[in-house]
mmCIF file with all atom_site columns, C-alpha atoms in Angstrom:
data_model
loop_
_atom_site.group_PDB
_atom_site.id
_atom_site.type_symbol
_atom_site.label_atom_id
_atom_site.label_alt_id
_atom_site.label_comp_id
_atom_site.label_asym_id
_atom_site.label_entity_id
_atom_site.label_seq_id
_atom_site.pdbx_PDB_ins_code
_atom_site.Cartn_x
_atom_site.Cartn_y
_atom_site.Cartn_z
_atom_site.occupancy
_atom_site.B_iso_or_equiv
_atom_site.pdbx_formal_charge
_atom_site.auth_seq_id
_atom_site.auth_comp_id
_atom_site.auth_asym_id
_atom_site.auth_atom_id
_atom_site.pdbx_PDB_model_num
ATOM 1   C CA . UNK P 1 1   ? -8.881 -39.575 36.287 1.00 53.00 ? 78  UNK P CA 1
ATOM 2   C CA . UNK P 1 2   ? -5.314 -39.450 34.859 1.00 53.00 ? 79  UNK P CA 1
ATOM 3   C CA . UNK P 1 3   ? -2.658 -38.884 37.517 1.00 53.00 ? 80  UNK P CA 1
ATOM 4   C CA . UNK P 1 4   ? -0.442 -35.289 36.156 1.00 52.00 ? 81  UNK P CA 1
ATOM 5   C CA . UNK P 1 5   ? 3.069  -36.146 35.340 1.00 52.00 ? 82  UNK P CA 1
ATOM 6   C CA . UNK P 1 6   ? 5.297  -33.926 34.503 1.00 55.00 ? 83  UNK P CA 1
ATOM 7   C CA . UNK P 1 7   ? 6.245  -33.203 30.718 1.00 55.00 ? 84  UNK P CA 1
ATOM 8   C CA . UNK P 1 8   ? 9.231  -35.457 29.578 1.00 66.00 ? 85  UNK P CA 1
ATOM 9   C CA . UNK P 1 9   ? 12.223 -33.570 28.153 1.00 64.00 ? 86  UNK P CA 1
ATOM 10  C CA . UNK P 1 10  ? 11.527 -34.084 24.773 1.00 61.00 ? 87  UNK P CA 1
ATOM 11  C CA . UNK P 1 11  ? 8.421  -32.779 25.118 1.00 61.00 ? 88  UNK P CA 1
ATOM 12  C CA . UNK P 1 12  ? 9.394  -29.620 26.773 1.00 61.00 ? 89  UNK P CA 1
ATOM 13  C CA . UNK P 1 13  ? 11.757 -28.988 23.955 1.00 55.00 ? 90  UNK P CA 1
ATOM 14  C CA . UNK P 1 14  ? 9.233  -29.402 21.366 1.00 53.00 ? 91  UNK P CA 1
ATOM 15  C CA . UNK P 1 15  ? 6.949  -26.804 23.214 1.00 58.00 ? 92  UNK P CA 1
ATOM 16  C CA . UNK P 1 16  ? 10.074 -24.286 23.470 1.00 51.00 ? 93  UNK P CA 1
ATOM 17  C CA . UNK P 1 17  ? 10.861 -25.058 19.832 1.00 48.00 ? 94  UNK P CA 1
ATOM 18  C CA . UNK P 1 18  ? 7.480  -24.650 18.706 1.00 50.00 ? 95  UNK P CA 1
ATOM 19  C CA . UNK P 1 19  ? 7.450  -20.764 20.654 1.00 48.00 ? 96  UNK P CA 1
ATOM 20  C CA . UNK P 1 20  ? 10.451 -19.843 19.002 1.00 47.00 ? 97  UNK P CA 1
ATOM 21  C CA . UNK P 1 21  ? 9.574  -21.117 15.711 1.00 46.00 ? 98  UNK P CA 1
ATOM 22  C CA . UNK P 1 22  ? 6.291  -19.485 16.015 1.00 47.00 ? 99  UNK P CA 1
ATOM 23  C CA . UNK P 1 23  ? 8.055  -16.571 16.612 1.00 45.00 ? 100 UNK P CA 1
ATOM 24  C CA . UNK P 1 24  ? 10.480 -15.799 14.382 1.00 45.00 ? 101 UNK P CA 1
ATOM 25  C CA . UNK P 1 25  ? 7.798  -16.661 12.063 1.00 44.00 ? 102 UNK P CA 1
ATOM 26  C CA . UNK P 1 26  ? 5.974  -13.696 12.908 1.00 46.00 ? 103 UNK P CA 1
ATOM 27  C CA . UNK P 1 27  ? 9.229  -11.678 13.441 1.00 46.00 ? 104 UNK P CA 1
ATOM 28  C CA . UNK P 1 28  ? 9.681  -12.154 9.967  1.00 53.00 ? 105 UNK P CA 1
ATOM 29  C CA . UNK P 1 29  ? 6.172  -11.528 8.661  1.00 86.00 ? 106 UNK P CA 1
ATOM 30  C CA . UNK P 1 30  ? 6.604  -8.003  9.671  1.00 96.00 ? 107 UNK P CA 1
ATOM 31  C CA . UNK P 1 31  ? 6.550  -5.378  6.575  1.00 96.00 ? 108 UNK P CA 1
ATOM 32  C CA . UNK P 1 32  ? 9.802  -3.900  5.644  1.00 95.00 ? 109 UNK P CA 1
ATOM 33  C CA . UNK P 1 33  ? 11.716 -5.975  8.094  1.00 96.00 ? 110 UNK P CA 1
ATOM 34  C CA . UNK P 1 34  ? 15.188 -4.575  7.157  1.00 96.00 ? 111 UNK P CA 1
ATOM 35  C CA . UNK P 1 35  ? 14.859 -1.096  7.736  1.00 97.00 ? 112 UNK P CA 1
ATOM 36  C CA . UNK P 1 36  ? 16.024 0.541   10.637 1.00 97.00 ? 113 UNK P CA 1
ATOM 37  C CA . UNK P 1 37  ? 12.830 1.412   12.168 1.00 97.00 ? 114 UNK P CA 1
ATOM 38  C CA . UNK P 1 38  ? 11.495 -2.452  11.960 1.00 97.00 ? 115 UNK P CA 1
ATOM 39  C CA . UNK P 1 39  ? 14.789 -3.568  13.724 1.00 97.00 ? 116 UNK P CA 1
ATOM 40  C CA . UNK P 1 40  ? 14.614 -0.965  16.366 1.00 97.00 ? 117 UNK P CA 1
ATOM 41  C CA . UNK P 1 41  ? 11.150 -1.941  16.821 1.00 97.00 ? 118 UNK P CA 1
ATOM 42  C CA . UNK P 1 42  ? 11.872 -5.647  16.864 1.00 97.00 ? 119 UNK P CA 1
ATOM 43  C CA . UNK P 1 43  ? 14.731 -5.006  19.307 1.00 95.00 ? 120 UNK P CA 1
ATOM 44  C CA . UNK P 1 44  ? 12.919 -3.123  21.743 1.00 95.00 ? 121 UNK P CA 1
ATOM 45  C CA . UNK P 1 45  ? 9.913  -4.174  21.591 1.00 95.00 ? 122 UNK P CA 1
ATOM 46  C CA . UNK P 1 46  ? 10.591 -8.297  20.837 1.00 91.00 ? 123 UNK P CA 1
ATOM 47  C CA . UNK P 1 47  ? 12.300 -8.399  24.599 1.00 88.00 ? 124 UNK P CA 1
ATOM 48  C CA . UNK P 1 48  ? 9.273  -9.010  25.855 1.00 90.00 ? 125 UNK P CA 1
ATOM 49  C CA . UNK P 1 49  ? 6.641  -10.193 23.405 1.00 93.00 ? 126 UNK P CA 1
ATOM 50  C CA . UNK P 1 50  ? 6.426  -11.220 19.483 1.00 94.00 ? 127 UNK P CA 1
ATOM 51  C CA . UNK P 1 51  ? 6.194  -7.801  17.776 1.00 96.00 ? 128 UNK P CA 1
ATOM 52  C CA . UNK P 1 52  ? 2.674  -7.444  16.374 1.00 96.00 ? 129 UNK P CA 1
ATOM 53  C CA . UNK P 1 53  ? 2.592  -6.663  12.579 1.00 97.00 ? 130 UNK P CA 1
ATOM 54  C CA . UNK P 1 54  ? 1.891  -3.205  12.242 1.00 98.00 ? 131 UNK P CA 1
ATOM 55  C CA . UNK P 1 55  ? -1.216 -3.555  9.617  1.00 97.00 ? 132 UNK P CA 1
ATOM 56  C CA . UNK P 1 56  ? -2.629 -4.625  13.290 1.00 96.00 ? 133 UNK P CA 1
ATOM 57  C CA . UNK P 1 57  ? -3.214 -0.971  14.105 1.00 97.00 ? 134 UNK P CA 1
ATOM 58  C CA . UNK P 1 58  ? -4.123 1.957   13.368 1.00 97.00 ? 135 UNK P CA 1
ATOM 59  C CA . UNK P 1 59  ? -1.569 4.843   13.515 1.00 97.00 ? 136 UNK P CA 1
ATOM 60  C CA . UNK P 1 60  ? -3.363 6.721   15.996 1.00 97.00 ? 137 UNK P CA 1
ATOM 61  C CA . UNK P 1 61  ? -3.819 3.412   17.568 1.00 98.00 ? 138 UNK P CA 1
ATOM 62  C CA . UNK P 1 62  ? 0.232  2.661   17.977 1.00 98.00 ? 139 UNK P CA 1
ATOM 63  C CA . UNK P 1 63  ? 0.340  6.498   19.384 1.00 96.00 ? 140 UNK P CA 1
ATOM 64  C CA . UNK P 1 64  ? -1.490 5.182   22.487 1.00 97.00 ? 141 UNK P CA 1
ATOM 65  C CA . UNK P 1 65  ? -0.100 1.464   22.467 1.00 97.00 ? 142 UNK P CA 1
ATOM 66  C CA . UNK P 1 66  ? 3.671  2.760   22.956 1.00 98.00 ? 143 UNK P CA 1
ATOM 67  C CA . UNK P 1 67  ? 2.907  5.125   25.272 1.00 97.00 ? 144 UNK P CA 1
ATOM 68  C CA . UNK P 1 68  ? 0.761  2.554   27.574 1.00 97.00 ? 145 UNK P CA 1
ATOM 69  C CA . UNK P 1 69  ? 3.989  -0.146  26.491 1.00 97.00 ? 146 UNK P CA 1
ATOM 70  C CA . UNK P 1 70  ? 6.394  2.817   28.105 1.00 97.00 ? 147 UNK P CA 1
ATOM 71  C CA . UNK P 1 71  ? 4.767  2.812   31.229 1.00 96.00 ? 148 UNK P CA 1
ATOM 72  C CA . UNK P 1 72  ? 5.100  -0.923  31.301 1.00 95.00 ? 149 UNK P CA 1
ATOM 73  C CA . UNK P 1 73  ? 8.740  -0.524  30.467 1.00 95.00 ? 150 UNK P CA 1
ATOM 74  C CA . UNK P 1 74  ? 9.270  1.587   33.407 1.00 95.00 ? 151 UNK P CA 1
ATOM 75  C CA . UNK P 1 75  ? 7.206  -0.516  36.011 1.00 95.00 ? 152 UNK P CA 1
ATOM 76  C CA . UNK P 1 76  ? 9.413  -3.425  34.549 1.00 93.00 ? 153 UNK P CA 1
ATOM 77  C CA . UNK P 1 77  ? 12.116 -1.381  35.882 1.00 94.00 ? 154 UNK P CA 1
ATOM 78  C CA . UNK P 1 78  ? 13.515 -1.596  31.733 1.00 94.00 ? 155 UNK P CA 1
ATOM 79  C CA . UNK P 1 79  ? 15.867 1.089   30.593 1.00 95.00 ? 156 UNK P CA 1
ATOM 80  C CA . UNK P 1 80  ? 13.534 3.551   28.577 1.00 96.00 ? 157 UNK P CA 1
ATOM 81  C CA . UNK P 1 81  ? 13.593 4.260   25.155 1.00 97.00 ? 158 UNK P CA 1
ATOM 82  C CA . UNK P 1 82  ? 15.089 6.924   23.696 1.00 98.00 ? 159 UNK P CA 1
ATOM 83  C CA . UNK P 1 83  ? 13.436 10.157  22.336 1.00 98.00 ? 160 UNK P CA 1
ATOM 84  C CA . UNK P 1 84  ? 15.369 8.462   18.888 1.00 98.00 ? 161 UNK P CA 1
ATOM 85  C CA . UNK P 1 85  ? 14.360 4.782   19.397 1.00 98.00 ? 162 UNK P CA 1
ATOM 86  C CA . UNK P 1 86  ? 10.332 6.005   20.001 1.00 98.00 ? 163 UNK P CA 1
ATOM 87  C CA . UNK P 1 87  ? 10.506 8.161   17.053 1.00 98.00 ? 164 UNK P CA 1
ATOM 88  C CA . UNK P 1 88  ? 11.851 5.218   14.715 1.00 98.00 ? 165 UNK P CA 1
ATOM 89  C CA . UNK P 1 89  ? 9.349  2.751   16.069 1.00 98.00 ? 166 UNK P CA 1
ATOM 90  C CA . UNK P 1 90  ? 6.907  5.301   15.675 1.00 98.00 ? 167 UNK P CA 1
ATOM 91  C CA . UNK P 1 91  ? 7.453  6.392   12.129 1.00 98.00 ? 168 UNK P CA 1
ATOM 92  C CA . UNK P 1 92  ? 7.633  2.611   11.107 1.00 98.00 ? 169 UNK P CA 1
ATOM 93  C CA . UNK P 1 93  ? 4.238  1.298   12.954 1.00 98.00 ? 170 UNK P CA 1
ATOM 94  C CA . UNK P 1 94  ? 2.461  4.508   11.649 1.00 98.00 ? 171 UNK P CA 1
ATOM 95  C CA . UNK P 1 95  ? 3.994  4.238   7.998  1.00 98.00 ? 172 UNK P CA 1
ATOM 96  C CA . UNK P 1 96  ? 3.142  0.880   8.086  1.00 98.00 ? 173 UNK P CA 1
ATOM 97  C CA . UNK P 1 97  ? -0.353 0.564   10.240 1.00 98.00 ? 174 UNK P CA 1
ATOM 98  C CA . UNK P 1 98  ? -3.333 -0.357  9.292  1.00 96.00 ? 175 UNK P CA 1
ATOM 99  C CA . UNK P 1 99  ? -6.684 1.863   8.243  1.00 93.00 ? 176 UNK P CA 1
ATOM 100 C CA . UNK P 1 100 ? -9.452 0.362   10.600 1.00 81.00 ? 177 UNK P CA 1
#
């Protein structure tokens, strides 16, 4: 059996490269990226995780998500959104979700 050694610098880089390639890939796959709604989603949402694509979901779907991602937001100890910034992120999943 193999000894473990720890990862060389070079290949820790190319693992941390590789996450933020990955995603700003999907960052940028999302529909409508530009409009206010996908930024404020990106923004809020993308401190934590890669913002899923919103054909992922079902509108009725994101209606739960947020509010489960809200509570995790305040158990973070996160500032919470805004009655504004929910609504935008809101409108754009749902205008944007998926049908099954």
């Amino acid at each position: 059996m193999r000894a473990s050694r720890p990862a060389s610098k070079f290949r820790r880089a190319a693992i941390a490269l590789a996450f933020v390639f990955a995603s700003a890939c999907k960052s940028a796959s999302l529909p409508d990226a530009t409009s206010p709604g996908a930024r404020v989603y990106a923004s809020k949402c993308g401190n934590c995780h890669v913002p899923y694509n919103p054909h992922e979901m079902t509108a009725s779907m994101w209606d739960t998500q947020v509010t489960m991602m809200e509570v995790k937001i305040q158990a973070a100890g996160m500032p919470p959104l805004t009655s504004d910034e929910r609504e935008s992120i809101l409108e754009y999943l749902k205008r944007n979700a998926g049908t099954e």
